[in-house]
Coordinates of N, CA and C and ligand atoms in Angstrom, one line a residue:
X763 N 1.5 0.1 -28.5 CA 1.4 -0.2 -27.0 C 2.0 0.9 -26.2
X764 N 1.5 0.9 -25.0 CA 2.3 2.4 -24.0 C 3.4 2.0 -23.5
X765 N 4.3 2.9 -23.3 CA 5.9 2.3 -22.9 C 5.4 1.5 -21.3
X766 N 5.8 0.5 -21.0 CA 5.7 -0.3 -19.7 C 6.4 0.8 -18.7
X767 N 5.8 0.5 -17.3 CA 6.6 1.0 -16.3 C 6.7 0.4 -15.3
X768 N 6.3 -1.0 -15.3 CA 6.7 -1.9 -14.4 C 7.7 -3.1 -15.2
X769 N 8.2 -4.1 -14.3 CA 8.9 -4.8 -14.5 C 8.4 -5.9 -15.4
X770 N 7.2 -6.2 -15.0 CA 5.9 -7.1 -15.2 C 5.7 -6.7 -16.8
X771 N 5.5 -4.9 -16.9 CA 4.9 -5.2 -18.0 C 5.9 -5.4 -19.4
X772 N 7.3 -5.5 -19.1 CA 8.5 -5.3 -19.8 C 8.2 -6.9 -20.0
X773 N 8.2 -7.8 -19.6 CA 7.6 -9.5 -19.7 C 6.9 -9.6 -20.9
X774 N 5.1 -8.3 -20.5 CA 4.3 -9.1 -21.4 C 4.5 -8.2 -23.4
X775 N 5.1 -7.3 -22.3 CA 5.8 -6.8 -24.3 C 6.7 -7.8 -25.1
X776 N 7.5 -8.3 -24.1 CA 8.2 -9.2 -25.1 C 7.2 -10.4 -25.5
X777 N 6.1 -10.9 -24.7 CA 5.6 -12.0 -24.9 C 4.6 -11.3 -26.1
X778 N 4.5 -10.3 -25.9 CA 3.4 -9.9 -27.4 C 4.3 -9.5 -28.4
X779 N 5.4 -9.5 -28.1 CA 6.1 -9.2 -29.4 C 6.7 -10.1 -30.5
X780 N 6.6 -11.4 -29.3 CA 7.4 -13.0 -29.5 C 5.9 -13.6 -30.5
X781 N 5.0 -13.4 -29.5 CA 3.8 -13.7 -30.1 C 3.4 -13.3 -31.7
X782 N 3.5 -11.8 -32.3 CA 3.2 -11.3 -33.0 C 4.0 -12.1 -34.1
X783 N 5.3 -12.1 -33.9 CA 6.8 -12.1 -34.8 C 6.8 -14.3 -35.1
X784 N 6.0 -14.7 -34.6 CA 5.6 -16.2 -34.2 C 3.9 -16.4 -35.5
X785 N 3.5 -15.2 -35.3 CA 2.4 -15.3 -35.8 C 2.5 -14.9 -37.1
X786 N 3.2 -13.9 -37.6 CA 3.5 -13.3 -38.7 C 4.2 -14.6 -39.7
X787 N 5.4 -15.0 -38.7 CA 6.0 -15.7 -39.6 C 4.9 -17.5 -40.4
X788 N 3.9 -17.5 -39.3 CA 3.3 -18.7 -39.7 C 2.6 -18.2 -41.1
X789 N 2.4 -16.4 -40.5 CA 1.0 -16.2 -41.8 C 1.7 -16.0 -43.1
X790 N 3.0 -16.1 -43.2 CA 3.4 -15.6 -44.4 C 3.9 -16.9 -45.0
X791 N 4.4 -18.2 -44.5 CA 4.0 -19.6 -44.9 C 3.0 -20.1 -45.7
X792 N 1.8 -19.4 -44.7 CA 0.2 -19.7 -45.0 C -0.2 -19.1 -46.2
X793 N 0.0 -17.9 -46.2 CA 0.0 -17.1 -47.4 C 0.7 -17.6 -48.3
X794 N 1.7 -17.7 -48.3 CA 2.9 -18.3 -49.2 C 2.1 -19.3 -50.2
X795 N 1.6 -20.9 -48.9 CA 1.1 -21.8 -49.9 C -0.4 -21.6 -50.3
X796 N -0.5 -20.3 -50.0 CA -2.0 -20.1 -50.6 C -1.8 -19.6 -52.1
X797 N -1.2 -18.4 -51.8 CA -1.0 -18.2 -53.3 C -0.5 -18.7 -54.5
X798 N 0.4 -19.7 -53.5 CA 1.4 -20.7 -54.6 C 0.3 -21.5 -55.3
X799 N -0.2 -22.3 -54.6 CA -1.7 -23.1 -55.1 C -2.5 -22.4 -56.2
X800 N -2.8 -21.1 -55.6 CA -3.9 -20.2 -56.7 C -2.9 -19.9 -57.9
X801 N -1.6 -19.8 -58.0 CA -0.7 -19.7 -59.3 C -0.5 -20.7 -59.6
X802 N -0.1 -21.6 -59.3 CA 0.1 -23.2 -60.1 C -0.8 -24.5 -60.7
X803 N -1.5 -24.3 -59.6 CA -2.8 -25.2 -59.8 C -4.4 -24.7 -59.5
X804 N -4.6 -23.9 -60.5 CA -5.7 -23.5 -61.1 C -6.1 -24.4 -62.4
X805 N -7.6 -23.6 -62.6 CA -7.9 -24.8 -63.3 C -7.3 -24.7 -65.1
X806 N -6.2 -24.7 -66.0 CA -6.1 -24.8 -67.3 C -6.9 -24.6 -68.2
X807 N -6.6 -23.5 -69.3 CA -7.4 -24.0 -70.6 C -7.6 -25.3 -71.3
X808 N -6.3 -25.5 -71.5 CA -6.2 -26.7 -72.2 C -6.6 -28.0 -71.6
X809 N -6.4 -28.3 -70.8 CA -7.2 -29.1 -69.9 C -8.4 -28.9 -68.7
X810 N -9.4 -28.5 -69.2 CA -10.4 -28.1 -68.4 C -11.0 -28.9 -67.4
X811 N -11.2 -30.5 -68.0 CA -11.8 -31.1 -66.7 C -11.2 -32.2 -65.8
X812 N -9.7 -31.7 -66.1 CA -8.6 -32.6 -65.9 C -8.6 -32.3 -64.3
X813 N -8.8 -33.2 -63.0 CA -8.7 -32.7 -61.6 C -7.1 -33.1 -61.3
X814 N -6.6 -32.1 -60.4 CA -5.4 -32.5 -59.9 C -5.4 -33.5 -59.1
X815 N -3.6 -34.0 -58.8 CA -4.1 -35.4 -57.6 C -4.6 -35.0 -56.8
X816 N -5.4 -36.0 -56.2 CA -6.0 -36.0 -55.1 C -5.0 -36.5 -53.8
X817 N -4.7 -35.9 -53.2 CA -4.3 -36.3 -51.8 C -5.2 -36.8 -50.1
X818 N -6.0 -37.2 -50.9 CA -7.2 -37.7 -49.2 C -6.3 -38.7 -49.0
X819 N -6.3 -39.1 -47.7 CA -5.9 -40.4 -46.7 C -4.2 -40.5 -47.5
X820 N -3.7 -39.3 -47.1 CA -2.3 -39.4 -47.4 C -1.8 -39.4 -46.1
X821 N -1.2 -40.5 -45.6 CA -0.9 -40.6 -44.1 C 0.5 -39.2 -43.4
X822 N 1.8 -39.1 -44.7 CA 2.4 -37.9 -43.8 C 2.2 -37.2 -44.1
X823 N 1.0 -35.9 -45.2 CA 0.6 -35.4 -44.9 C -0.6 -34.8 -43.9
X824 N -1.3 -36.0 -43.8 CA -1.9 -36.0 -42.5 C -1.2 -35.8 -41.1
X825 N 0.1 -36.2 -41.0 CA 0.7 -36.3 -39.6 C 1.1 -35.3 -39.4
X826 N 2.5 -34.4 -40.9 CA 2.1 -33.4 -41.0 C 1.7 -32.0 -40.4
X827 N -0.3 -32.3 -40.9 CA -0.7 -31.2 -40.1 C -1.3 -31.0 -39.3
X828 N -1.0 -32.7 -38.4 CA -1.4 -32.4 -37.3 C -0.5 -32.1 -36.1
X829 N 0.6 -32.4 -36.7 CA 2.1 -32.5 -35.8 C 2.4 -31.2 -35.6
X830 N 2.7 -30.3 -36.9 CA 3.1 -29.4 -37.1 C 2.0 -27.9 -35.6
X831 N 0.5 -28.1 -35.8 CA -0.3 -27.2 -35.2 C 0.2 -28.0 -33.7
X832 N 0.4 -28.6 -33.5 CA 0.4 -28.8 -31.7 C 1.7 -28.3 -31.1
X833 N 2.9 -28.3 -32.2 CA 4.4 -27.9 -32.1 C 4.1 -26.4 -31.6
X834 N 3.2 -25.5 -32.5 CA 3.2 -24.4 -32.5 C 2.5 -23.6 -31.2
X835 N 1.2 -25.2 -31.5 CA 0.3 -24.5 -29.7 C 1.2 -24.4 -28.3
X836 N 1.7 -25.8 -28.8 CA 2.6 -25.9 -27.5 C 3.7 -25.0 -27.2
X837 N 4.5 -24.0 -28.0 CA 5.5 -23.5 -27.6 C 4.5 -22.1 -27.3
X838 N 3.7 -21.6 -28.0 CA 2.7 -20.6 -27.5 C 2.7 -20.8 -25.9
X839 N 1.7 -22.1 -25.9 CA 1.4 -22.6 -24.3 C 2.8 -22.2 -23.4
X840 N 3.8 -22.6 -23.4 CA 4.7 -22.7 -23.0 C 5.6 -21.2 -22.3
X841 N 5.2 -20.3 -23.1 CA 5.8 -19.2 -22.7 C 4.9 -18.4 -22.3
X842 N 3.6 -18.5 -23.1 CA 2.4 -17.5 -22.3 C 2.2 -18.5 -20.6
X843 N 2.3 -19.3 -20.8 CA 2.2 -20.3 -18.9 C 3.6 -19.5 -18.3
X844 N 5.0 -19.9 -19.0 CA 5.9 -19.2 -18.4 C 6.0 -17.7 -17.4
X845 N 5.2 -17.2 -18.6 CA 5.5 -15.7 -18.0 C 4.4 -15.2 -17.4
X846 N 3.0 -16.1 -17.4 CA 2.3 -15.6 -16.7 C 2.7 -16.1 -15.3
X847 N 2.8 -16.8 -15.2 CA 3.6 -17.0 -13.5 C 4.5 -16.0 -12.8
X848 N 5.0 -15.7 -13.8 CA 5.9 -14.6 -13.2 C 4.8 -13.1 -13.2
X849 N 4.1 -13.2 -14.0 CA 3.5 -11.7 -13.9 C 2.4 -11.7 -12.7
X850 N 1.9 -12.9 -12.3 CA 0.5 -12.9 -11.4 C 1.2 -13.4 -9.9
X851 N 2.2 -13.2 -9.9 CA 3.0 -13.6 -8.6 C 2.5 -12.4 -7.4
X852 N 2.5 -13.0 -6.6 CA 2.6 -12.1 -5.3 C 2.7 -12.7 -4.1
X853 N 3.9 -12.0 -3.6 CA 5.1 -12.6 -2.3 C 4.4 -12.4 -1.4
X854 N 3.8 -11.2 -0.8 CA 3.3 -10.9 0.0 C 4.1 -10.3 1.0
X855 N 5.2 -10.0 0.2 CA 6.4 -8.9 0.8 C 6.9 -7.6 0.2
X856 N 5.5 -7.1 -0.3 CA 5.9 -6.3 -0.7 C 6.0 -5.0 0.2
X857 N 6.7 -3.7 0.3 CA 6.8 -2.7 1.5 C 5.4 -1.8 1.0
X858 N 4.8 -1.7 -0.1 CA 3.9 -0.8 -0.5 C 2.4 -1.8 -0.7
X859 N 1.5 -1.5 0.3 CA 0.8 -2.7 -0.4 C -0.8 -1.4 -0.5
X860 N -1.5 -1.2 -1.8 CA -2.8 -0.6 -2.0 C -3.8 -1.4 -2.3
X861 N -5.0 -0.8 -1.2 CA -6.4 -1.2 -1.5 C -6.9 -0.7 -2.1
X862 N -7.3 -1.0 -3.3 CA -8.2 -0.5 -4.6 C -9.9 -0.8 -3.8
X863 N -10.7 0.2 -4.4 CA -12.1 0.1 -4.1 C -12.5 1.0 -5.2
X864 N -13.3 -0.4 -5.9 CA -14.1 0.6 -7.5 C -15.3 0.2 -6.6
X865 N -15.7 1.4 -7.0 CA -17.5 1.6 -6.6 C -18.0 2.8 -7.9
X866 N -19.1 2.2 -7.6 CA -19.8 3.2 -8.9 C -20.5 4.5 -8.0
X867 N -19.3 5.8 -9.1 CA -18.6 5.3 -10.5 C -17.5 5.9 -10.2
X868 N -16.3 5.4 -9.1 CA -14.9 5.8 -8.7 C -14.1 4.8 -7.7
X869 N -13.0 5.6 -7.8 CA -12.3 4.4 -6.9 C -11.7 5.3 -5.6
X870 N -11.1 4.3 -4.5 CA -11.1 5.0 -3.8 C -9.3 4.0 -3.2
X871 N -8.0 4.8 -3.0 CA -6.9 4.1 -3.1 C -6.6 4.2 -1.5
X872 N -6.4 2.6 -1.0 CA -6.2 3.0 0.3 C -4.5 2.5 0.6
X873 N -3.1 3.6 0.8 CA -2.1 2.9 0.8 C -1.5 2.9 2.0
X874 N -0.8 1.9 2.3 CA -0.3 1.2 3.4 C 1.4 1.4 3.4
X875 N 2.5 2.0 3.9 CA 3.7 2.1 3.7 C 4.5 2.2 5.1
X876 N 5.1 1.1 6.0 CA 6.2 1.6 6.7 C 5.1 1.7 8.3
X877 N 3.5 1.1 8.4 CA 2.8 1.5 9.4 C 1.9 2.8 9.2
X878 N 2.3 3.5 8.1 CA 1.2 4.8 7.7 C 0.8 4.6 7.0
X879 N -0.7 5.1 6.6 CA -1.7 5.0 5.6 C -2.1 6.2 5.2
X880 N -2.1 6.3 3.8 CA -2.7 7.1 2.9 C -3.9 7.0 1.8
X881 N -5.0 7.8 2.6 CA -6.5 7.3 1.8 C -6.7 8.7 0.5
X882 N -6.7 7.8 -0.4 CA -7.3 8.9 -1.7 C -8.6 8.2 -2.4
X883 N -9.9 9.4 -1.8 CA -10.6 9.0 -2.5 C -11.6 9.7 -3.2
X884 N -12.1 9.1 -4.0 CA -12.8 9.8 -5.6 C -14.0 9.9 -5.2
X885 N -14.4 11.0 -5.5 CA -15.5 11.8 -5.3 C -16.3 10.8 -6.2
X886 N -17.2 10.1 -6.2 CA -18.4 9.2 -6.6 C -19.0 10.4 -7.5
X887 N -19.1 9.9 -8.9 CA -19.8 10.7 -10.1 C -20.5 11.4 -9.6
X888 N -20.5 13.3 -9.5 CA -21.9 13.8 -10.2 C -22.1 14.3 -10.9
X889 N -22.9 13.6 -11.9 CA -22.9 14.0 -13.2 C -22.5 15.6 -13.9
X890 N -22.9 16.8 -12.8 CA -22.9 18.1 -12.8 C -21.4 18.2 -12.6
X891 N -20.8 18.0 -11.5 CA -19.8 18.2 -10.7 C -18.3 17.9 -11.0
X892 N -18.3 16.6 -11.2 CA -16.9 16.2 -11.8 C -16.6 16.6 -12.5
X893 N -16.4 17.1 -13.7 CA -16.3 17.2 -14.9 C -15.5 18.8 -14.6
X894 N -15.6 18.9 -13.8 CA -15.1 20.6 -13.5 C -14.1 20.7 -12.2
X895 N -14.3 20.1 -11.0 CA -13.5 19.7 -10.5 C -12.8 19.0 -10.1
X896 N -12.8 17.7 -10.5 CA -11.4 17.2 -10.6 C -11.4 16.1 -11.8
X897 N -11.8 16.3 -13.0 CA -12.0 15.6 -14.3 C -10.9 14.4 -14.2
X898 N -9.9 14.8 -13.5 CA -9.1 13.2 -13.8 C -9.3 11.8 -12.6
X899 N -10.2 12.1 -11.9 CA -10.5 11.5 -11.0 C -9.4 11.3 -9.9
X900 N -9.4 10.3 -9.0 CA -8.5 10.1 -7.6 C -7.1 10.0 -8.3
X901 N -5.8 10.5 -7.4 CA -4.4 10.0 -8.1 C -3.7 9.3 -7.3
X902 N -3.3 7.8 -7.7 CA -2.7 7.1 -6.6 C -1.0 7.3 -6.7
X903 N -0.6 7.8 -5.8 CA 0.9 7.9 -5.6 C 1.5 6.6 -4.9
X904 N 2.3 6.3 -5.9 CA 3.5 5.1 -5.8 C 5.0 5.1 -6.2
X905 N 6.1 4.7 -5.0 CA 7.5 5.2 -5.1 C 7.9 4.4 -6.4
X906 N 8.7 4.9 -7.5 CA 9.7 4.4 -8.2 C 10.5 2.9 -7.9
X907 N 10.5 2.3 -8.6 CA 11.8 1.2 -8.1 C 11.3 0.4 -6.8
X908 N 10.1 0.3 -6.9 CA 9.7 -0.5 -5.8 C 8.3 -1.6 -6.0
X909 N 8.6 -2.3 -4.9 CA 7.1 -3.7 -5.6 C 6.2 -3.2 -4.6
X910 N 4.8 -3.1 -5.4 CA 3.8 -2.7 -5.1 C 2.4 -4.1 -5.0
X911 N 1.8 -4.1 -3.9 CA 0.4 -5.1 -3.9 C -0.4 -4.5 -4.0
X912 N -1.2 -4.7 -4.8 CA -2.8 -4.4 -4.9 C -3.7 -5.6 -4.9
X913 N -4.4 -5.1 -4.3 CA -6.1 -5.6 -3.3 C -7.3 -5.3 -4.1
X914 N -8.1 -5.8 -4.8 CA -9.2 -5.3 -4.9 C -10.7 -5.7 -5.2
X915 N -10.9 -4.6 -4.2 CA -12.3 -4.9 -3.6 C -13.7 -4.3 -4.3
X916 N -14.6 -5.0 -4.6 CA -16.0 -3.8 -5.0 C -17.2 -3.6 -4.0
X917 N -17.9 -2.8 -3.8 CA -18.8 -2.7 -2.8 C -20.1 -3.3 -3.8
X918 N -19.8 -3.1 -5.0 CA -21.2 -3.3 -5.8 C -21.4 -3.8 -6.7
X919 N -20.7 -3.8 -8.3 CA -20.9 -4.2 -9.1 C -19.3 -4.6 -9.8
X920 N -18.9 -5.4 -11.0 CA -18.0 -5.7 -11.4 C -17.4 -4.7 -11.8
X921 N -16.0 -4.8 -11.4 CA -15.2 -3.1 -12.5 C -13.9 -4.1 -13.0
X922 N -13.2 -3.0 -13.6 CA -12.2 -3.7 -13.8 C -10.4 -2.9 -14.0
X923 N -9.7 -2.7 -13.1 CA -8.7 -2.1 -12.6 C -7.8 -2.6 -13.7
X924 N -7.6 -0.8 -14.3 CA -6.6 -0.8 -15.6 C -5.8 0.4 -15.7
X925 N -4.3 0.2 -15.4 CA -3.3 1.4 -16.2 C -3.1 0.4 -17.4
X926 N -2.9 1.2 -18.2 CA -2.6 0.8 -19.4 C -1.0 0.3 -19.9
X927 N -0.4 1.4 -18.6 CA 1.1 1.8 -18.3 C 1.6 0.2 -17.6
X928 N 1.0 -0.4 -17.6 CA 1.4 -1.3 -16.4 C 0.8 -2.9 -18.1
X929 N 0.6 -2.2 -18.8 CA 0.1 -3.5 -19.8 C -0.8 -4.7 -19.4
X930 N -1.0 -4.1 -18.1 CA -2.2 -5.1 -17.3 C -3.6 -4.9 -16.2
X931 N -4.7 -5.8 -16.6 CA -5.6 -5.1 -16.0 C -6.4 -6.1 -15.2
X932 N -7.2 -6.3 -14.2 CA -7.4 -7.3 -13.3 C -9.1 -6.4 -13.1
X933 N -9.7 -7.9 -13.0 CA -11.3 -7.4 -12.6 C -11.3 -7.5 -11.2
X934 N -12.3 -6.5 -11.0 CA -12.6 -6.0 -9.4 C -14.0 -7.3 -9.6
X935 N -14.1 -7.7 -8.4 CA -15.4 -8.7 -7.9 C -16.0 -8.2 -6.6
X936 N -17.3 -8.0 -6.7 CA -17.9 -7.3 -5.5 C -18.0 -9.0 -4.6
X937 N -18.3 -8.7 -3.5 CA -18.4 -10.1 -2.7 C -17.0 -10.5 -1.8
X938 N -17.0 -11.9 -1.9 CA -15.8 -12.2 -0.9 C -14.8 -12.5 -1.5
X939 N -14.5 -12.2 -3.4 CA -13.6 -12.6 -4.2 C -12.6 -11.6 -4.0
X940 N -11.7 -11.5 -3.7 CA -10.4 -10.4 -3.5 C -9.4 -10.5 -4.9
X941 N -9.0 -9.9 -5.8 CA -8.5 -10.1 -6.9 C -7.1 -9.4 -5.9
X942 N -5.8 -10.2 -6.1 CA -4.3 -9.2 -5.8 C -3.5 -9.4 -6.9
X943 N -2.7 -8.4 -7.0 CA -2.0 -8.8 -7.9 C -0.5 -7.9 -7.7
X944 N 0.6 -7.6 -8.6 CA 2.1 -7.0 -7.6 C 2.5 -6.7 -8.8
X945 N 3.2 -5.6 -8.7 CA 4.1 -5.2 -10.1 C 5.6 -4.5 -9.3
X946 N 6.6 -4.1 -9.7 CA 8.0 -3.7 -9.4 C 8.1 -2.6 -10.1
X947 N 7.5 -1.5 -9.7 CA 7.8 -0.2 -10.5 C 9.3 0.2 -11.0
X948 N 9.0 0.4 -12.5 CA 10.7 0.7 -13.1 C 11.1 2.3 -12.5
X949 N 11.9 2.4 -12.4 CA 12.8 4.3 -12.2 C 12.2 5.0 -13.2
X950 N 10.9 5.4 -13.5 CA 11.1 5.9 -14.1 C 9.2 7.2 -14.1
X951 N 9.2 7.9 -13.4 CA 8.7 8.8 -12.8 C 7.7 9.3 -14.0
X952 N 6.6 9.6 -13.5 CA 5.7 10.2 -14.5 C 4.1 10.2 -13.8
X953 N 3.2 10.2 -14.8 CA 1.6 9.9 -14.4 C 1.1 9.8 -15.4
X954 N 0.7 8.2 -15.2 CA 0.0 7.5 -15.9 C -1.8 7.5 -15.6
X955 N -2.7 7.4 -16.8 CA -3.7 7.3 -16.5 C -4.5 5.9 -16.5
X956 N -5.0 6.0 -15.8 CA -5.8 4.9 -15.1 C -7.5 4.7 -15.4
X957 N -7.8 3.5 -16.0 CA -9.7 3.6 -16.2 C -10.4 2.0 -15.3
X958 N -11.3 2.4 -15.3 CA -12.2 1.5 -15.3 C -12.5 0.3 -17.0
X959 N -12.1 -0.6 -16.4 CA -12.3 -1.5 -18.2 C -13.7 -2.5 -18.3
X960 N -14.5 -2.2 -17.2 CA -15.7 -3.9 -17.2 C -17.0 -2.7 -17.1
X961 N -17.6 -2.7 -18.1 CA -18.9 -1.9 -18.2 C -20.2 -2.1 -17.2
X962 N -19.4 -1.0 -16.0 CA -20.3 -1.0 -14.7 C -21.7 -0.1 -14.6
X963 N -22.0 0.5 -15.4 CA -22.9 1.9 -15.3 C -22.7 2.7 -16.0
X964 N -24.0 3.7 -15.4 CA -24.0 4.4 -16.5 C -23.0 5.4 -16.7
X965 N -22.0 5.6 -15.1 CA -20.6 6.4 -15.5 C -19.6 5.7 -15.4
X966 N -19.9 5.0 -16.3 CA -18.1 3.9 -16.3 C -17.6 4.6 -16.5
X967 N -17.8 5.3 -17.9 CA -16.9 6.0 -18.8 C -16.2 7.0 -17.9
X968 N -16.6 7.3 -16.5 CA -16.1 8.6 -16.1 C -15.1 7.8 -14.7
X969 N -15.1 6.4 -14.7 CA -14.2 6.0 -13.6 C -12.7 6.1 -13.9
X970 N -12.3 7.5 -13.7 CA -10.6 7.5 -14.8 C -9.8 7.7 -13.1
X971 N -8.5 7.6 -13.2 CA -7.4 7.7 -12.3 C -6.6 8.0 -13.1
X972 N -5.5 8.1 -11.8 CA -4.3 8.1 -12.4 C -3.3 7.5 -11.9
X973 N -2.2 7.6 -11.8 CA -1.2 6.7 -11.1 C 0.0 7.6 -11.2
X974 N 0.8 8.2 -10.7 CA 1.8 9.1 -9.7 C 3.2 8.5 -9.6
X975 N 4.0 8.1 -10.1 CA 5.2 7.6 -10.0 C 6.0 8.5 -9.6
X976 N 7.0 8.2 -8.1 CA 7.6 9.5 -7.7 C 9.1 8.9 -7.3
X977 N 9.7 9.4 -7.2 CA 10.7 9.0 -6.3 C 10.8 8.5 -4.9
X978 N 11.6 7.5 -4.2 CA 11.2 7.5 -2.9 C 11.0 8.2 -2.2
X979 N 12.4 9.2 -1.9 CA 11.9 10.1 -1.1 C 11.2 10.9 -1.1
X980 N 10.4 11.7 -2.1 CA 9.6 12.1 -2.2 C 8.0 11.7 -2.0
X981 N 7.8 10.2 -2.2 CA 7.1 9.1 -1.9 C 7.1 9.5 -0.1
X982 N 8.2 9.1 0.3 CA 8.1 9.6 1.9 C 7.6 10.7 2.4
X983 N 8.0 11.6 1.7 CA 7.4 12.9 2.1 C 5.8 13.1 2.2
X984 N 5.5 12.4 0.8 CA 4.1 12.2 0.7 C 3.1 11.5 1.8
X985 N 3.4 10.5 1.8 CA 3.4 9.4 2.9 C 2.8 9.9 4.2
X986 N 4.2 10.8 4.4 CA 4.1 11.4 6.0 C 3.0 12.3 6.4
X987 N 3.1 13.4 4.7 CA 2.0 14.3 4.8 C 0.9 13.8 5.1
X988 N 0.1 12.6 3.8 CA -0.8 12.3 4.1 C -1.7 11.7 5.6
X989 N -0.9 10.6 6.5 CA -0.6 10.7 7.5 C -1.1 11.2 8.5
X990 N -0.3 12.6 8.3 CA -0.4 13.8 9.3 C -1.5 14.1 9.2
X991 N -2.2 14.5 7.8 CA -3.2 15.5 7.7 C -4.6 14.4 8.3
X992 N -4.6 13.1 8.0 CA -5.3 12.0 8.7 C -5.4 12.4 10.2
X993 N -4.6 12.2 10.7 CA -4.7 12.3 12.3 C -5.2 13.4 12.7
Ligands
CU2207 CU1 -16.3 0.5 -13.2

């Protein structure tokens, strides 16, 4: 898994980690009475056509294993409901809020901070062209230590908005479906890369970003520039 850099995605690592360590231990039970069975009760030389008991319509083993699988669904259920709540939250107070626009085959980031807006956007695939000037597609800059809303819109066909960095990814819907969703960037500065995940065309493969993690002030500065050079 890629180290999380939201708050959000620090949630779903432990839930896949709870998950894994929940599932392991069931499989090695499973395993356990499997091979116990294939070592103990196979079929004898000496007694070849001797069947072991039969256990049909044995009522607590029946309760058993029915009891036992709903204990396990349900505490699954339980935490994956838990924490998704918390991860698909949005206040609608957040200070940074971005419009995502996947269009084939790029996206285009429109961000919103403080009353100024900063538009980054991706040069729409050509096939000659990209690949040489700006191979990593649009880069969306977002301050450190701060909750972030994203919006997203399609003009055309289904995409689907994915840092990897963030352990989460949300489909774009063309039409009047608005997908939002909010993460709480951790302190911790870098650039993450960003794809397209829902097989839109024939340049999906080329719908990449990035994502910009900066410090605030530095975030401001940016901000302003962008801004400026707008007007
Ligand atoms: Cu796409």
């Amino acid at each position: 898994m890629p180290e999380g850099v939201t708050e959000q995605s620090l949630l779903t690592q432990s839930l896949w980690n709870g998950a894994w360590i929940a599932a392991l231990a069931t499989g090695i039970v499973v395993w356990g009475l499997i091979l116990w069975a294939c070592a103990f009760h196979r079929k004898k030389k000496n007694s070849p056509d001797r069947l072991p008991p039969q256990v049909r319509y044995n009522l607590p083993i029946e309760i058993l294993y029915t009891v036992v699988p709903i204990i396990m669904v349900s505490v699954f259920f339980y935490f994956t409901s838990r924490d998704e709540t918390t991860i698909m939250k949005v206040t609608g107070t957040a200070p940074v809020k971005v419009k995502v626009d996947g269009f084939q085959w790029s996206w285009r980031f429109t961000t919103e901070y403080q009353g100024k807006t900063a538009k980054v956007d991706g040069v729409p695939v050509d096939l000659a062209k990209q690949s040489v000037e700006n191979p990593e597609g649009p880069q969306l800059v977002l301050p450190t230590g701060s909750e972030v809303e994203f919006e997203l819109h399609s003009p055309d066909v289904i995409h689907s908005f994915w840092v990897p960095a963030f352990l989460f990814k949300q489909d774009v819907f063309p039409g009047q479906v608005h997908n939002k969703f909010q993460i709480k960037t951790l302190n911790r500065p870098g650039v993450f890369v960003g794809r397209c995940a829902e097989l839109c065309g024939v340049d999906h493969s080329k719908m990449l970003f990035s994502v910009k993690l900066v410090p605030q002030t530095e975030f401001d500065q940016y901000i302003q520039s962008q801004a400026g050079s707008a007007q």
